[in-house]
Coordinates of C-alpha atoms in Angstrom, one line a residue:
M1 CA 3.5 -9.4 -5.2
W2 CA 5.8 -8.1 -2.5
K3 CA 9.5 -9.0 -2.0
N4 CA 12.1 -8.3 0.7
I5 CA 15.3 -6.7 -0.5
S6 CA 18.4 -6.0 1.6
G7 CA 19.9 -2.5 1.7
S8 CA 23.6 -1.7 2.0
K9 CA 23.4 -1.5 5.8
G10 CA 21.4 -4.7 6.2
S11 CA 18.1 -2.9 6.5
R12 CA 15.0 -4.4 4.9
D13 CA 12.6 -2.6 2.6
E14 CA 9.3 -3.8 1.2
M15 CA 9.2 -3.4 -2.6
R16 CA 6.4 -4.1 -5.0
V17 CA 7.3 -6.6 -7.7
H18 CA 5.5 -6.3 -11.1
G19 CA 1.9 -7.3 -10.9
R20 CA -1.3 -6.1 -9.3
V21 CA -2.1 -6.0 -5.6
E22 CA -4.9 -8.4 -4.9
A23 CA -8.2 -7.2 -3.4
G24 CA -8.3 -7.9 0.3
T25 CA -4.5 -7.3 0.8
S26 CA -3.8 -5.0 3.7
V27 CA -1.4 -2.1 2.6
K28 CA -0.1 1.0 4.2
V29 CA 0.4 4.5 2.7
I30 CA 4.1 5.4 3.1
A31 CA 4.2 8.8 1.3
G32 CA 2.0 11.8 0.7
A33 CA -0.9 13.3 2.6
L34 CA -2.3 10.0 3.7
S35 CA 1.0 8.7 5.0
G36 CA 0.7 6.3 7.9
L37 CA -2.9 5.2 7.1
H38 CA -3.6 1.6 6.3
G39 CA -6.4 -0.6 5.1
P40 CA -7.6 -3.3 2.7
V41 CA -7.4 -3.0 -1.1
S42 CA -10.8 -3.1 -2.7
A43 CA -9.6 -2.9 -6.4
S44 CA -6.4 -2.3 -8.3
T45 CA -4.8 -1.5 -11.6
D46 CA -1.2 -1.5 -12.8
A47 CA -0.9 2.1 -11.5
H48 CA -3.0 2.5 -8.4
V49 CA -5.3 0.9 -5.9
I50 CA -8.6 1.8 -4.3
M51 CA -8.3 1.2 -0.6
M52 CA -10.6 1.6 2.3
L53 CA -9.4 4.0 5.0
Q54 CA -10.9 4.9 8.4
M55 CA -11.2 8.7 8.2
F56 CA -13.7 11.3 9.6
G57 CA -15.3 8.6 11.7
R58 CA -16.3 6.4 8.8
E59 CA -14.8 4.3 6.0
V60 CA -13.7 6.2 3.0
A61 CA -12.5 4.9 -0.4
A62 CA -9.2 6.4 -1.5
K63 CA -7.3 6.1 -4.9
V64 CA -3.6 5.8 -4.1
P65 CA -0.6 5.3 -6.5
L66 CA 1.3 2.0 -6.1
E67 CA 4.6 3.8 -5.5
K68 CA 3.1 5.3 -2.3
L69 CA 2.2 2.0 -0.8
G70 CA 4.0 -0.5 1.5
Q71 CA 3.0 -3.8 2.9
T72 CA 1.6 -3.9 6.4
G73 CA 2.8 -6.4 9.0

């Protein structure tokens, strides 16, 4: 599902490899208005995930495109 690749300067990026992100996987939003937030995936398709985020003092479901996600850890 996720794979480490080396950049030209030896830095490491997290990159999604083809396939769905499984429910329960913890991911982080790396781009867009929700950047920096993280939480577990509750559902996914080939294009996006539904993830649970802590916002406004409660848990909120958010639909996020896969290209805006990174692996937590």
